[in-house]
Coordinates of C-alpha atoms in Angstrom, one line a residue:
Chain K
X228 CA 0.0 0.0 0.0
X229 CA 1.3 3.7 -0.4
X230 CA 2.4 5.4 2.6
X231 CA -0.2 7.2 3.5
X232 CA 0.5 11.5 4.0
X233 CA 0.6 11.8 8.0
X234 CA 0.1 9.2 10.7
X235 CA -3.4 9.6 11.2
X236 CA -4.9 9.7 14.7
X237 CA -6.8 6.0 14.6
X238 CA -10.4 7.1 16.1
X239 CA -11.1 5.6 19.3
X240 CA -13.4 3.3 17.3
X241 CA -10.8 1.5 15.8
X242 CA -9.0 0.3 19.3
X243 CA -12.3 -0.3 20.5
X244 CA -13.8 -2.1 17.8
X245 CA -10.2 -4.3 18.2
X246 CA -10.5 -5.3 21.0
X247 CA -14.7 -5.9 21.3
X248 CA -14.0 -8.2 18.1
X249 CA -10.8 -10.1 20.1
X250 CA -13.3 -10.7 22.8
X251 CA -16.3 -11.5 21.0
X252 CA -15.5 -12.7 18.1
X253 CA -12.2 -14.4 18.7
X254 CA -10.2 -11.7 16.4
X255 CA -6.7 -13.6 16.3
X256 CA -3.1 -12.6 16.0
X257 CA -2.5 -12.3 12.4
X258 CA -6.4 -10.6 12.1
X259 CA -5.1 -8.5 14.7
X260 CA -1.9 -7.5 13.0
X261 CA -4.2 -6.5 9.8
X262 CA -6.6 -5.0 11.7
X263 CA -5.3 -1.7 11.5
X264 CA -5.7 -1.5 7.7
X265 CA -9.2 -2.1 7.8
X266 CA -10.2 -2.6 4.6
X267 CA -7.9 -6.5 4.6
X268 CA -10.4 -9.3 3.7
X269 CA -10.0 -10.9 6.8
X270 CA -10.5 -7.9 9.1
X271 CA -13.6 -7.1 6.7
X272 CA -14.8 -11.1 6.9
X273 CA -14.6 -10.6 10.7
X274 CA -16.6 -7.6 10.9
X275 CA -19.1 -8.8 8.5
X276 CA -19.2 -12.2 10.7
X277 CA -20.2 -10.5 13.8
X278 CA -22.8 -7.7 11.7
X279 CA -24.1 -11.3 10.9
X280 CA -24.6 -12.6 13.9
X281 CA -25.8 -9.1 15.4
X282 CA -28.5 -8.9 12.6
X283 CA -26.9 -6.2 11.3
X284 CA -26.4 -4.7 7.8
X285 CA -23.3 -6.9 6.4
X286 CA -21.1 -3.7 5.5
X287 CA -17.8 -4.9 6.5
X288 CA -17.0 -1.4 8.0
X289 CA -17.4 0.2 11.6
X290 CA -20.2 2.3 10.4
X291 CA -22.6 3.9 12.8
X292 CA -25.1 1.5 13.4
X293 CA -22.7 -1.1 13.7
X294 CA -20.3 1.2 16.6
X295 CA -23.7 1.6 18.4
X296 CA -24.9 -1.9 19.1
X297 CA -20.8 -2.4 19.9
X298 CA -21.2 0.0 22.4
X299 CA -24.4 -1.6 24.3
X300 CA -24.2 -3.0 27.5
X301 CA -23.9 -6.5 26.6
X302 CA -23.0 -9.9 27.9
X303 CA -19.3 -10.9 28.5
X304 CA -19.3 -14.4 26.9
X305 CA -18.3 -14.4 23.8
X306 CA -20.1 -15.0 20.5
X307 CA -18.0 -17.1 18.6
X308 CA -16.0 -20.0 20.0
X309 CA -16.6 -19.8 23.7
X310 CA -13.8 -19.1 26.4
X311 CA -10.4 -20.9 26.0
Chain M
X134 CA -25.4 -24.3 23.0
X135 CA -21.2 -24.0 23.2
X136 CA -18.5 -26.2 21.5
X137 CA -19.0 -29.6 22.0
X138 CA -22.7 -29.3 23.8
X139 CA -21.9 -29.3 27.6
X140 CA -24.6 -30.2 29.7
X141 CA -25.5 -31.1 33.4
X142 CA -25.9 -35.2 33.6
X143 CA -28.2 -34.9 36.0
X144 CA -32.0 -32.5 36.2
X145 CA -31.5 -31.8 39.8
X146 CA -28.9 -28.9 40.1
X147 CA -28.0 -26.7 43.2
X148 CA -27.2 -23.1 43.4
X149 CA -25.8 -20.9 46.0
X150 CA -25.5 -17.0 46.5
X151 CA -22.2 -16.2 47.6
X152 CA -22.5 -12.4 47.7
X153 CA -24.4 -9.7 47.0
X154 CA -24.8 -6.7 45.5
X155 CA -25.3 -3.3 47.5
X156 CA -27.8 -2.1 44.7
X157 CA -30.6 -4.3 45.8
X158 CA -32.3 -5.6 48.9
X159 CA -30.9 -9.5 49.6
X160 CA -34.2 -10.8 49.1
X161 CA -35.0 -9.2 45.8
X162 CA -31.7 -10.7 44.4
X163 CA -32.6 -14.3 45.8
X164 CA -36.2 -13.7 44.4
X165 CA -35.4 -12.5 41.5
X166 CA -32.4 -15.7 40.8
X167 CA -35.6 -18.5 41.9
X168 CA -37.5 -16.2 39.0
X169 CA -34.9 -16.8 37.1
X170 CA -34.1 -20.5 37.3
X171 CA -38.1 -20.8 37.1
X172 CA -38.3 -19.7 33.9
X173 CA -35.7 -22.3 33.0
X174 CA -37.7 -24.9 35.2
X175 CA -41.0 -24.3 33.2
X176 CA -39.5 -25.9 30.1
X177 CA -37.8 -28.9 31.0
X178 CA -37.3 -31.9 33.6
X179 CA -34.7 -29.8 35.4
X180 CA -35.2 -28.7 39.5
X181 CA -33.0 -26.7 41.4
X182 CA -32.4 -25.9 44.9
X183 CA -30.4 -23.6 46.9
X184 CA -28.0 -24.4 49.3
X185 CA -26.7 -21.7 51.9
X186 CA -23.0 -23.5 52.2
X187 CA -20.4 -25.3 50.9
X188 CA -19.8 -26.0 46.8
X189 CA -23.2 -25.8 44.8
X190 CA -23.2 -26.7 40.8
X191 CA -23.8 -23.3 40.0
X192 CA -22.0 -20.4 42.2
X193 CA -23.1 -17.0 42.0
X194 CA -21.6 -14.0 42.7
X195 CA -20.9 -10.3 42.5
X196 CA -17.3 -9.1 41.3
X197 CA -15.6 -5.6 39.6
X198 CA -12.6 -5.9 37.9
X199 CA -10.3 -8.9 37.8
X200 CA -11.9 -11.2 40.0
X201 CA -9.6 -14.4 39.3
X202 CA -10.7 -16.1 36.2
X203 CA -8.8 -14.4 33.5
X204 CA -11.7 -12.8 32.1
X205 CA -11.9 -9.2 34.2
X206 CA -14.8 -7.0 34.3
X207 CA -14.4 -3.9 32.7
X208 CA -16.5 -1.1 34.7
X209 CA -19.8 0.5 34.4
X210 CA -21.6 -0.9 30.9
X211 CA -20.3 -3.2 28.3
X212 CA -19.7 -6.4 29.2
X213 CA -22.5 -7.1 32.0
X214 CA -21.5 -10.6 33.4
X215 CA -20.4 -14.0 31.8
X216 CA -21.3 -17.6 33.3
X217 CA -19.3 -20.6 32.2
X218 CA -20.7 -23.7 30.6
X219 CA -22.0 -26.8 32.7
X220 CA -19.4 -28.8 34.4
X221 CA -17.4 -29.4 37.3
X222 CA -15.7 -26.2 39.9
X223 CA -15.8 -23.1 38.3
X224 CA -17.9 -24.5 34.9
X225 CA -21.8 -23.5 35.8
X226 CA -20.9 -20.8 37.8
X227 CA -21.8 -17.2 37.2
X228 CA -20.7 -13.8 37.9
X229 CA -22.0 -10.4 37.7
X230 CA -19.9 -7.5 37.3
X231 CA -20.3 -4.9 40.4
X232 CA -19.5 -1.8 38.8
X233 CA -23.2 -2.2 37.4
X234 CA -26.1 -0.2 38.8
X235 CA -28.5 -3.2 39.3
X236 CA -32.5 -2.4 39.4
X237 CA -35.4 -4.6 39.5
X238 CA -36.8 -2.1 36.9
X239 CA -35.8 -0.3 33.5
X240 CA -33.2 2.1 34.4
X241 CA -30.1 0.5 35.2
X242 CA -29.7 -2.8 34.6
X243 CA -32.5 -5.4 35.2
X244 CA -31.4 -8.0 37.3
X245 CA -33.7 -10.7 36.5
X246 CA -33.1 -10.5 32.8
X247 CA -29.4 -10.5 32.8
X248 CA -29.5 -13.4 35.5
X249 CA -32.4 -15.5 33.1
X250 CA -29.7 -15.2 30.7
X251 CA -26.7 -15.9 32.8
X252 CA -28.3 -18.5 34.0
X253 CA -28.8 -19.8 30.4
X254 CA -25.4 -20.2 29.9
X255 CA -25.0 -21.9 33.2
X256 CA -27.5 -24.3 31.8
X257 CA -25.2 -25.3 28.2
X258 CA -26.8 -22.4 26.1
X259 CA -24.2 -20.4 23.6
X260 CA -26.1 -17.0 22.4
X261 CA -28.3 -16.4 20.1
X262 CA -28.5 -14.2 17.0
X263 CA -32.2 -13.8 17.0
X264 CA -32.9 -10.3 18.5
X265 CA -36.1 -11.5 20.2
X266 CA -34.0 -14.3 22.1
X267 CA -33.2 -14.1 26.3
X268 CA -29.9 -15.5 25.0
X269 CA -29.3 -12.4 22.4
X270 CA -26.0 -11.2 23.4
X271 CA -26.8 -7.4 23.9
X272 CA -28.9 -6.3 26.8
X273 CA -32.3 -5.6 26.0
X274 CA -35.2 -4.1 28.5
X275 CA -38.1 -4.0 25.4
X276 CA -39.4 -7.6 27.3
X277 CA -40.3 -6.3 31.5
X278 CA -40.0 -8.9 33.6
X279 CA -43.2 -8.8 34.5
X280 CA -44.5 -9.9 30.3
X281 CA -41.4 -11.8 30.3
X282 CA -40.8 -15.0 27.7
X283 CA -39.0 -17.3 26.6
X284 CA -38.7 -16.8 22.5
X285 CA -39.0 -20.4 20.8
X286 CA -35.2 -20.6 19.6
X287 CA -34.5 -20.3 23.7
X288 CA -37.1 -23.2 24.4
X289 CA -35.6 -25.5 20.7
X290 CA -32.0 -24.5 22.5
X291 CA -32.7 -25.6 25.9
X292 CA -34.9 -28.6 25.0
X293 CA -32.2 -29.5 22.6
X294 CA -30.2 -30.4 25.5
X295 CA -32.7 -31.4 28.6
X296 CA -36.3 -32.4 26.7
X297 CA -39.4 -30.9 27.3
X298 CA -41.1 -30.6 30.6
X299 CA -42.1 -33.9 31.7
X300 CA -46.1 -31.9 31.6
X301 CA -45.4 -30.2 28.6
X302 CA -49.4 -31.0 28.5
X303 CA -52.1 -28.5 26.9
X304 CA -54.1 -27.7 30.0
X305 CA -53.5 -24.2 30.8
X306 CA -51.7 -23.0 34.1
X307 CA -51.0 -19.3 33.7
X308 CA -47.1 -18.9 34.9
X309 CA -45.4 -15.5 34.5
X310 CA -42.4 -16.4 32.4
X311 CA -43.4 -19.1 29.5
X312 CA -46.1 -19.5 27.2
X313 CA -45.6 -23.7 27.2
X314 CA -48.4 -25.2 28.7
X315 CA -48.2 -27.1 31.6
X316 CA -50.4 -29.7 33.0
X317 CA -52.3 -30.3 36.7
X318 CA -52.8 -33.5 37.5
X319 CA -56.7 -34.5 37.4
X320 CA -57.6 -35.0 41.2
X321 CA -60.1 -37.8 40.1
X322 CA -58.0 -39.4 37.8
X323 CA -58.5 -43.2 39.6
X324 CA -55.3 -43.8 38.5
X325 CA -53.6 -40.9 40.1
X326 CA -50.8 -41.2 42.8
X327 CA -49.1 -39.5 45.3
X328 CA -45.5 -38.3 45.3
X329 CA -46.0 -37.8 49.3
X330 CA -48.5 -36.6 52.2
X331 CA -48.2 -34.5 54.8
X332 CA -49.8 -33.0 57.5
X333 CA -48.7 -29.1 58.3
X334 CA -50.6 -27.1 60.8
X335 CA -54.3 -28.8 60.9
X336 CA -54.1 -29.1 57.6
X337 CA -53.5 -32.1 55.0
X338 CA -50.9 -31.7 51.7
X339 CA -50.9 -34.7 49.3
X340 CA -48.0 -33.5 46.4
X341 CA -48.1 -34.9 42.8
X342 CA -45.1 -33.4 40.7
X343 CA -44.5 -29.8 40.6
X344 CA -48.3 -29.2 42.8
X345 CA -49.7 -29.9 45.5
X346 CA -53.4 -30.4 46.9
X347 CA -54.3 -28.5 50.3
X348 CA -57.2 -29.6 52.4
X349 CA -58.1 -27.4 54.8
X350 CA -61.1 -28.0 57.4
X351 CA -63.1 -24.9 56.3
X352 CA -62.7 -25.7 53.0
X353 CA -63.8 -29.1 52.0
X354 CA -63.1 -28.6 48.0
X355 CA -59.2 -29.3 47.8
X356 CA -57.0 -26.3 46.5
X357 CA -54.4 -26.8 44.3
X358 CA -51.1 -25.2 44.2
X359 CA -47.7 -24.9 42.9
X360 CA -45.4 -26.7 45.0
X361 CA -43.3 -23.3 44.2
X362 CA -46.0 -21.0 45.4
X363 CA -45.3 -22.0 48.8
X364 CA -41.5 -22.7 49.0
X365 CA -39.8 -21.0 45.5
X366 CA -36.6 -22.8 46.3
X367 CA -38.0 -26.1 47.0
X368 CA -37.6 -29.1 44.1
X369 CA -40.8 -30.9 42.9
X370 CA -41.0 -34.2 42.3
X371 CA -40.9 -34.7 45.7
X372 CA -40.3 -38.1 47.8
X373 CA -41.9 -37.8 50.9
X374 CA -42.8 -35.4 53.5
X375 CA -44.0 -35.2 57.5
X376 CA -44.9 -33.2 59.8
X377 CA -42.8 -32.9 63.6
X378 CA -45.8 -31.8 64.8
X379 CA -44.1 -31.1 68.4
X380 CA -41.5 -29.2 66.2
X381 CA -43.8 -27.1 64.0
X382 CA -41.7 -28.3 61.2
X383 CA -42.7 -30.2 57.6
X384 CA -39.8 -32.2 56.3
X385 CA -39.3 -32.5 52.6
X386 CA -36.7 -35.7 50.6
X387 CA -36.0 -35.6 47.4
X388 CA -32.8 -38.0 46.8
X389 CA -30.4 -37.7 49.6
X390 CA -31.5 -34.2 50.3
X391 CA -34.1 -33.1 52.5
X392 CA -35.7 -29.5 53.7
X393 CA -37.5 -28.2 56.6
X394 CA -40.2 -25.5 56.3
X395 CA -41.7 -24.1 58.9
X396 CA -45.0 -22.6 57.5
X397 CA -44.3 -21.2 54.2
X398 CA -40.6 -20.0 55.1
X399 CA -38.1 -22.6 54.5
X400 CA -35.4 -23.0 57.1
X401 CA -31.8 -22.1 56.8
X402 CA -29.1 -24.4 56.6
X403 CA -31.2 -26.3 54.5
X404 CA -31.6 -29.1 52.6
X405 CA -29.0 -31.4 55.0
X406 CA -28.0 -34.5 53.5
X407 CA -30.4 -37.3 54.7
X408 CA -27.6 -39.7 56.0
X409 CA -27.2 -37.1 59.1
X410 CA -30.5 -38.6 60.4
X411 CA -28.4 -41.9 60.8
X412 CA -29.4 -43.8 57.4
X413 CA -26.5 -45.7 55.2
X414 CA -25.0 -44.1 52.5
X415 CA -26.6 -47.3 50.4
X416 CA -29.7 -45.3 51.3
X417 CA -30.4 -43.0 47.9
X418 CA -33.5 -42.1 48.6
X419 CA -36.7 -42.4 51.3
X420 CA -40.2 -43.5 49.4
X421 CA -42.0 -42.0 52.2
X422 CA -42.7 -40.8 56.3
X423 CA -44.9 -40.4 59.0
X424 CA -44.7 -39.2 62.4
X425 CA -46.4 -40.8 65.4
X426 CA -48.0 -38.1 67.0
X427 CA -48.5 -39.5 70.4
X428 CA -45.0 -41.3 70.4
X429 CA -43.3 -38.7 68.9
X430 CA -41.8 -41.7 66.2
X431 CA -41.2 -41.0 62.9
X432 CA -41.4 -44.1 60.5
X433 CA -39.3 -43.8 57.3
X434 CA -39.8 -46.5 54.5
X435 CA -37.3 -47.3 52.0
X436 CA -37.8 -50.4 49.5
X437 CA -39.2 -53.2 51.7
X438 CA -38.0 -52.1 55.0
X439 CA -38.2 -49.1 57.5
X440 CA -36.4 -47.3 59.8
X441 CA -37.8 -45.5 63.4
X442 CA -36.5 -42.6 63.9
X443 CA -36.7 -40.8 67.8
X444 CA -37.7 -37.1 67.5
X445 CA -37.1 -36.2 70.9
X446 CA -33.5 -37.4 70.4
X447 CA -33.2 -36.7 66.7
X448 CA -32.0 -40.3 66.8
X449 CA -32.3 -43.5 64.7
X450 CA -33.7 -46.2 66.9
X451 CA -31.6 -48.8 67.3
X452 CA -33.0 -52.6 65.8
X453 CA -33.7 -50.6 62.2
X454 CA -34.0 -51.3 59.5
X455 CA -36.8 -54.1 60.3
X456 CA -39.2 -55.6 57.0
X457 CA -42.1 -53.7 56.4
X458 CA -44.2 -56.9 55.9
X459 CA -43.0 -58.2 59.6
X460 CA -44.8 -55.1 61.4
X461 CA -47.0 -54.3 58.4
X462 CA -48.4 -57.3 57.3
X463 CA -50.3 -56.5 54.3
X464 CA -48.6 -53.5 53.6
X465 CA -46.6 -54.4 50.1
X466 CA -43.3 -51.8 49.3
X467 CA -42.7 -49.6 47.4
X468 CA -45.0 -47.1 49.6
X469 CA -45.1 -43.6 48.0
X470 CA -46.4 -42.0 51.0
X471 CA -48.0 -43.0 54.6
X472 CA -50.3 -40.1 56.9
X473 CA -51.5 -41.0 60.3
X474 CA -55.3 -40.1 60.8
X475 CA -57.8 -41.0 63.2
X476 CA -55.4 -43.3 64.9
X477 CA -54.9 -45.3 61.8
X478 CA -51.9 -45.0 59.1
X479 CA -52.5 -44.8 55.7
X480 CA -50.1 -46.4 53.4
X481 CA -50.1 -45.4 49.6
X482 CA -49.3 -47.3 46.9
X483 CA -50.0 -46.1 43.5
X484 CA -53.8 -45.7 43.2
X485 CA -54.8 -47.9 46.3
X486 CA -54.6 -47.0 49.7
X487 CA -54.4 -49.3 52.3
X488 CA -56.0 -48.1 56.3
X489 CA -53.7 -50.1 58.8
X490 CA -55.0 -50.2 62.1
X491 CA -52.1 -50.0 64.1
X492 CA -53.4 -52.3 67.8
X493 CA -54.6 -54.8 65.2
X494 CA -51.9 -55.2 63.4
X495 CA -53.9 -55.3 60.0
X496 CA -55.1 -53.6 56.9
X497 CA -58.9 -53.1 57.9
X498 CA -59.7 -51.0 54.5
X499 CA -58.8 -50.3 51.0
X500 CA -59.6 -47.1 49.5
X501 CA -58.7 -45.3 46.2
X502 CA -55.8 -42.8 47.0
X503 CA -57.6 -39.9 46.0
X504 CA -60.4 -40.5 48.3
X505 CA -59.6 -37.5 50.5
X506 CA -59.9 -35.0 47.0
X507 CA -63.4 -35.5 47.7
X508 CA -63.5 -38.1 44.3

């Protein structure tokens, strides 16, 4: 990819967003490492995997819909996999 | 339901509070968890009781923060509480995180629901991604607890793993948390039978399942009532019951457990193991009890024998177990319950019920069990 301009801020969504879909929806290492360029496949695929299971419009972005069920009280056992 | 389908191997599970929460009254928290586990109760064979001590299958608690199992709490909102899958130790048990302003209502957080659905995971459900579902992930207060129910992929997910309700029948018995249907049994059924009898306070209880009939002298029609309206916390399906009538106290079995109520409240330190009242440990279960009024004797049967059991000294007699048919004659085993009336005992055995008089030594009449339903 090019380098982009200037180190852009990430918006608190992104970190958020990271780590809701590490504890939800078992986001692993090397989907973590991507995570950061959001638009990967797998990063998308993960996102679109838990929109999916939220009944939400399948965007594969952190749109606003998709950031405000994220940010509803919810509870802590995970959605995909279970704890390890 | 998670990886691999956990599940209890057994449909008679204990619980215990081990703290509580300073946003609520005690009570309302231990109401609202029976509520809870009732809703769970209504759909399949499984009972639950509480204990007050010691290791229960599912441990409940209130924690902030890291509270020792690697999966810390995070504050006020987000993640609410997590339970862990059926199993042994920490598996079944379920925590609540602190930093959450609890309410029995709609501000806050609403107890009930997120225990229903804690509780649900306790049980061997996963979450679910239909929005209508208890076991939807994100916390939802469109459904009061007063209106609340059990959506159908809740009921396929939990009967995918238990069955049905033994009375999954059509009769209608309005409960507050589940549409199913659940049946009473019909009082004049002639085939009906007893699960146990009791005297408590003047008054006579014959149970059958999850109810139980009351027969009260200024009512001569025979109420009937959810075991659980009486004593939430109490199992159904009971074995057998009497009345210490010098106590004030009704004592429930169910397997090697038993209670004692004292009116409608049920005693702490409750249910005690039945082998502290002197039986075996061979001894799974009692089929049924009486007390002796006048000798203060309480008669326990179990298979074809029975053990005497001093009151005054909270002693087994010694000589027990004797044969039933060697101080009974007449009296066959398996008895499913026995009352003392009018200076006779009444042994029940499926739909027949046999009058023993006691200074004759002898069966002197069979009735139909139901007889005293007025059938």
């Amino acid at each position: 990819y090019p380098l982009q301009g200037s180190v852009r801020q990430e918006p608190p969504n992104m970190d958020f967003a990271q780590r809701y879909l590490e504890k939800y929806y078992n986001l692993d290492k090397i989907e973590k490492q991507m995570f950061k360029r959001k638009d990967s496949s797998p990063v998308v695929k993960k996102i679109q995997e838990m929109q999916k299971f939220l009944g939400l419009e399948m965007t594969g972005k952190l749109d606003s819909n998709t950031m405000d069920v994220m940010l509803k009280p919810r509870c802590g056992v995970p959605d995909v996999g279970g704890f390890t | 339901t998670f990886p691999g389908s956990p599940k209890w191997r057994k449909t008679h599970l204990t619980y215990r509070v081990e703290n509580y929460t300073p946003d609520l009254p005690r009570e309302s928290v231990d109401a609202a968890i029976e509520k809870a586990l009732k809703v769970w109760e209504a759909v399949t064979p499984l009972t639950f009781s509480r204990l007050s001590e010691g290791e229960a299958d599912i441990m409940i608690s209130f924690a902030a923060g890291e509270h020792g199992d690697f999966y810390p709490f995070d504050g006020p909102g987000q993640s609410l509480a997590h339970a862990y899958p059926p199993g042994p130790g920490f598996y079944g048990d379920v925590h609540f995180d602190e930093d959450e302003k609890w309410t029995l209502g709609s501000s806050g957080i609403n107890f009930f629901l997120v225990a229903a659905h804690e509780l649900g995971h306790a049980l061997g459900l996963f979450h679910s991604d239909k929005k209508e579902s208890l076991m939807y992930p994100v916390y939802n207060f469109s459904k009061s607890p007063a209106h609340f129910r059990l959506s159908q992929d809740d009921i396929d997910g939990i009967q995918s793993l238990y069955g049905p309700h033994p009375y999954s029948g059509v009769i209608v018995v309005p409960t507050s948390s589940v549409s199913p249907r659940t049946e009473i049994p019909t009082k004049c059924d002639p085939s009906l039978s007893f699960d146990a009898v009791s005297p408590l306070r003047g008054e006579l209880l014959f149970f059958k399942d999850r109810y139980l009939w009351r027969l009260s002298h200024w009512n001569p029609e025979p109420e009937v009532h959810l075991i659980s309206a009486f004593w939430p916390s109490l199992p159904s399906h009971l074995d057998a019951a009497y009345e210490a009538n010098s106590k004030d106290r009704v004592f429930i079995f169910k397997g090697t457990q038993f209670w004692a109520v004292r009116g409608s409240e049920v005693q702490a330190g409750y249910p005690k193991s039945i082998h502290t009242l002197g039986f075996p440990l061979a001894v799974r279960k009692i089929d049924a009890a009486v007390s002796d009024k006048e000798t203060k004797k309480t008669y326990f049967f179990v298979g074809d024998q029975y053990w005497r059991f001093d009151e005054k000294r909270w002693l087994m007699d010694k000589g027990f177990p004797r044969l039933i048919r060697d101080d009974f004659p007449g009296i066959e085993p398996q008895v499913d319950a026995v009352l003392q009336a009018f200076g006779f005992f009444y042994f029940f055995h499926g739909s027949s019920q046999f009058e023993f008089d006691p200074n004759a030594k002898m069966v002197t009449h069979t009735l139909k069990s139901n007889s005293w339903l007025l059938c």
